[in-house]
Each structure stands twice: as structure tokens, then as C-alpha cells.
PDB file of C-alpha atoms in Angstrom:
ATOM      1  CA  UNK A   1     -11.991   9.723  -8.678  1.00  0.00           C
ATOM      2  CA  UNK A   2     -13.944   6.624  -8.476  1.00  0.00           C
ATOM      3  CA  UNK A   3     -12.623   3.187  -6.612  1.00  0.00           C
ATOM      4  CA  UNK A   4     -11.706   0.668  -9.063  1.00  0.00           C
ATOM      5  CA  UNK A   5     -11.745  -3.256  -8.088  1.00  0.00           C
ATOM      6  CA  UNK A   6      -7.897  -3.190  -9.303  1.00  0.00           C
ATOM      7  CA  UNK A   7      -6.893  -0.295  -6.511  1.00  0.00           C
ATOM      8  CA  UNK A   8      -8.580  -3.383  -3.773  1.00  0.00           C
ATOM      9  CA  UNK A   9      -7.272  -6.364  -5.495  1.00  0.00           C
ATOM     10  CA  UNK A  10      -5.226  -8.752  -3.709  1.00  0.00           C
ATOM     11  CA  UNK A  11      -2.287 -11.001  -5.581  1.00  0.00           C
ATOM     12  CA  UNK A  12      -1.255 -14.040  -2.998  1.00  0.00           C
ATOM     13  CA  UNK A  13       2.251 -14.218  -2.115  1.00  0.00           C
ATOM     14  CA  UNK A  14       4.106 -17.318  -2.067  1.00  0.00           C
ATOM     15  CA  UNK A  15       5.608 -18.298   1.164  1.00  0.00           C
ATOM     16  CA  UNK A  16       9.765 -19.347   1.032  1.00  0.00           C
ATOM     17  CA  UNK A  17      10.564 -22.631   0.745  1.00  0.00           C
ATOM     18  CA  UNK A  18      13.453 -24.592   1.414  1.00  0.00           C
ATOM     19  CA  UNK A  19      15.815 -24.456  -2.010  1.00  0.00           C
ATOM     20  CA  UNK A  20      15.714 -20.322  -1.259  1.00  0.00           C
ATOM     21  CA  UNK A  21      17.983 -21.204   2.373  1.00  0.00           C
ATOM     22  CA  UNK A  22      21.264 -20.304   0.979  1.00  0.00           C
ATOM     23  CA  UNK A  23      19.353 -16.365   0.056  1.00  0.00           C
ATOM     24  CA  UNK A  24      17.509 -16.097   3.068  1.00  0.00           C
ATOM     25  CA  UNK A  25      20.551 -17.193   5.702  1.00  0.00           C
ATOM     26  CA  UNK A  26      22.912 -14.315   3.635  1.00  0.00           C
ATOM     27  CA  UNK A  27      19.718 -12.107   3.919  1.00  0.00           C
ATOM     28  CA  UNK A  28      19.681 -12.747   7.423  1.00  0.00           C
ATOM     29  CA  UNK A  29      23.332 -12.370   8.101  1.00  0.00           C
ATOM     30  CA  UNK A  30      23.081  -8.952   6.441  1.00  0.00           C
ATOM     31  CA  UNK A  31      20.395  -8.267   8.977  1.00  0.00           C
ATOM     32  CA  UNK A  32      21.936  -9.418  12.034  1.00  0.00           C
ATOM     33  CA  UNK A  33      24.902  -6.810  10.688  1.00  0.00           C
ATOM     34  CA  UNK A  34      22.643  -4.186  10.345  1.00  0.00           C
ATOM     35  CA  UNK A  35      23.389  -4.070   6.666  1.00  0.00           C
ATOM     36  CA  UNK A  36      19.489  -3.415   5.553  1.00  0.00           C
ATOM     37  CA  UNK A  37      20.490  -2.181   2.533  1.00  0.00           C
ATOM     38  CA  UNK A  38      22.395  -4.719   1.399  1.00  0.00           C
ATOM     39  CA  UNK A  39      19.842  -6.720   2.799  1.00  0.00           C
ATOM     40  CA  UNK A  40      17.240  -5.443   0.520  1.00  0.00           C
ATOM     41  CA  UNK A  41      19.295  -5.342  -2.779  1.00  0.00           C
ATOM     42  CA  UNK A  42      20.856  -9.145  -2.374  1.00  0.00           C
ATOM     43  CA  UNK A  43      16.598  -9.729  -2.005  1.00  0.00           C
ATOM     44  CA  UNK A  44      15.875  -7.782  -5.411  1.00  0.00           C
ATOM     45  CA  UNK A  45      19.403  -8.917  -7.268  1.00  0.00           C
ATOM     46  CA  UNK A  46      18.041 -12.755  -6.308  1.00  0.00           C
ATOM     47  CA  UNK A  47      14.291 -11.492  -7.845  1.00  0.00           C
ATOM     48  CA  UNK A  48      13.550 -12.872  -4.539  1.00  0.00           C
ATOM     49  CA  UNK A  49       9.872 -12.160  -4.417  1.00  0.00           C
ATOM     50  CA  UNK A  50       8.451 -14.310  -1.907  1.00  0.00           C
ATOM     51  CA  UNK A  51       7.182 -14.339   2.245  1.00  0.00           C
ATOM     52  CA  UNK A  52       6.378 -11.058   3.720  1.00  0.00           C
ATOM     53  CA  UNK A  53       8.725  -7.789   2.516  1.00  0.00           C
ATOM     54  CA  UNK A  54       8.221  -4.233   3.651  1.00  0.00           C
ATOM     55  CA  UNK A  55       6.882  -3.487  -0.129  1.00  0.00           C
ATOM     56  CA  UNK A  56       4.209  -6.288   0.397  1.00  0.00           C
ATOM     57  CA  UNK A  57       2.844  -5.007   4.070  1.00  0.00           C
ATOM     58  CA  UNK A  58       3.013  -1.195   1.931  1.00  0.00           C
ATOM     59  CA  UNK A  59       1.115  -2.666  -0.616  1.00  0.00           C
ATOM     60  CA  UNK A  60      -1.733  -3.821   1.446  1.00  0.00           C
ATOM     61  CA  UNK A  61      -1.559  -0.528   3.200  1.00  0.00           C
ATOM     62  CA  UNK A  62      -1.959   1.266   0.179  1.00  0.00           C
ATOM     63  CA  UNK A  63      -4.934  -1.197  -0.441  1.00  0.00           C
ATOM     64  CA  UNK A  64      -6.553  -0.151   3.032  1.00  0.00           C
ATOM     65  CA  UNK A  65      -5.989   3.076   2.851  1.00  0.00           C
ATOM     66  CA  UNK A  66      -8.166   3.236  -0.692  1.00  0.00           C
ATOM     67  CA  UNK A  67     -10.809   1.381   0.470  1.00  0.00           C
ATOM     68  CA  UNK A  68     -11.237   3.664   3.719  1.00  0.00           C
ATOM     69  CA  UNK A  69     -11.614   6.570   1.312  1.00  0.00           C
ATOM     70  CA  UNK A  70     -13.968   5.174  -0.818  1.00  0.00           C
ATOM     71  CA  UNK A  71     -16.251   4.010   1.935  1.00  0.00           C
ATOM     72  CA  UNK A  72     -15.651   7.892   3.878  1.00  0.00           C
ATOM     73  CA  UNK A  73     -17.055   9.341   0.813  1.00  0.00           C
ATOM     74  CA  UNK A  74     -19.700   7.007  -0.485  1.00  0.00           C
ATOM     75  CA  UNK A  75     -21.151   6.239   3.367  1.00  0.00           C
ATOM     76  CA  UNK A  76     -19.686   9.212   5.047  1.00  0.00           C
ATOM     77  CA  UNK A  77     -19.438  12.124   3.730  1.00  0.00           C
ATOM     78  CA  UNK A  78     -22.462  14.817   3.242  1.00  0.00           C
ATOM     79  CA  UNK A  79     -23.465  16.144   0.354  1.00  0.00           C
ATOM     80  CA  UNK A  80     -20.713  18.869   0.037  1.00  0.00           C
ATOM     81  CA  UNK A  81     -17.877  16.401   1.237  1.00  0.00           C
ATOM     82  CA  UNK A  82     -14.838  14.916  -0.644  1.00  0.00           C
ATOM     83  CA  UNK A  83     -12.564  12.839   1.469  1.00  0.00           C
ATOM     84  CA  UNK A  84      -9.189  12.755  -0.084  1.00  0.00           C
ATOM     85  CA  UNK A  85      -5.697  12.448   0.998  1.00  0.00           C
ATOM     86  CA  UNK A  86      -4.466  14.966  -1.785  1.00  0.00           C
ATOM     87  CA  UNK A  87      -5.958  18.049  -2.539  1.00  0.00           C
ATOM     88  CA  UNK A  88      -8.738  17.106  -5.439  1.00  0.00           C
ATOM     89  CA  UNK A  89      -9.125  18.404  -8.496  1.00  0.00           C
ATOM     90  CA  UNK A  90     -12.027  20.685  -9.995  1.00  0.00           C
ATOM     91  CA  UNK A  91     -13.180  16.918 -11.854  1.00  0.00           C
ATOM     92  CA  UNK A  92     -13.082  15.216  -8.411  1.00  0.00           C
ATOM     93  CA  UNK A  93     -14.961  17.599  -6.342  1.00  0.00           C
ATOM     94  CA  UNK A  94     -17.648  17.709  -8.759  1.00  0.00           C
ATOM     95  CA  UNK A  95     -19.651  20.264  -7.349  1.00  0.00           C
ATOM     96  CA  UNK A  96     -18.615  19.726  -3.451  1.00  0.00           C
ATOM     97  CA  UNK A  97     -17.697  22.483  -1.384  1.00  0.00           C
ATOM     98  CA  UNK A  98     -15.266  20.756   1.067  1.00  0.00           C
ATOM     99  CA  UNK A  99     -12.764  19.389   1.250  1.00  0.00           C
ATOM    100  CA  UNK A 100     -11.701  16.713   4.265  1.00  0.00           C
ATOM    101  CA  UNK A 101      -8.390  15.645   4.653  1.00  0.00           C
ATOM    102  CA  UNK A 102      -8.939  13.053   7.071  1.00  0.00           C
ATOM    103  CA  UNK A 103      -5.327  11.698   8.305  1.00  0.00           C
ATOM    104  CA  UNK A 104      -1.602  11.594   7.054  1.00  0.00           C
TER     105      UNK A 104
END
């Protein structure tokens, strides 16, 4: 499966700003109760989108993680390689013999 610019693309995030204090100080006070749930769902009720959320840092994981595969199997891999964190399909292995599961 080839790389695509849109599995690398990166959407800035705005930053909070001061009219979202009255979210982020109940947000915080659920935190400081250990109440991460209701932490999170005040965050999504609010479509509180902003600063840096545990979805956001996944995202750019996610990002990463593509990009290391592509460049493993374009740069890396021999001849009879396919780098992928799944098991591939007969399409993606095109004619390679193995299969390299790198890391989980």
C-alpha cells in the first residue's frame, strides 16, 4: 500500500486562549480529582479542540509511525521485503517473499 501525502499531513492546532479559562480550570479540577474521564468528556461536550490532547500527540504518532514504514520499505528493505505492521495482503506483497514486522 503506497504512502499518500494525506497519511503525513500535518493540520496546526490552535493554542488556548484566555475566554476558554472557565473550561480549562473545570478541566483541571477534574484532573487534580483524578476524574480523567470526566475530564475528557467536559473537553469533547465543550468541542474543546484546542492545545495539546492525548488524540493530538496519537495523531502525530500515527503520522511517524507511517512515514517510518514507508521509508523501511522504499530505502530499507531488499528486494523480497515488505515492512508492515499488519500482516499484508497478496496486493501489498506484490511478489515479496517476506514479511518484516518490525515493532509493536
Amino acid at each position: 500500500m503506497p504512502m499518500e501525502l494525506n497519511d503525513i499531513l500535518f493540520t496546526p492546532h490552535s493554542d488556548a486562549g484566555i475566554s476558554d479559562n472557565a473550561v480549562l480550570a473545570q478541566h483541571e479540577n477534574f484532573i487534580e480529582n483524578g476524574k480523567f474521564s470526566n475530564a475528557s468528556a467536559l473537553l469533547e461536550n465543550a468541542s474543546f479542540f484546542k492545545g495539546f490532547r492525548a488524540s493530538f500527540l496519537n495523531s502525530l504518532q500515527n503520522k511517524i509511525r507511517k512515514l517510518q514504514l514507508y521509508l523501511l520499505n522504499e530505502f530499507v528493505a531488499s528486494p523480497d521485503e515488505f515492512y508492515s505492521d499488519t500482516e499484508p495482503t497478496e496486493e501489498e506483497m506484490n511478489g515479496k517473499t517476506i514479511w518484516v514486522q518490525p515493532w509493536n
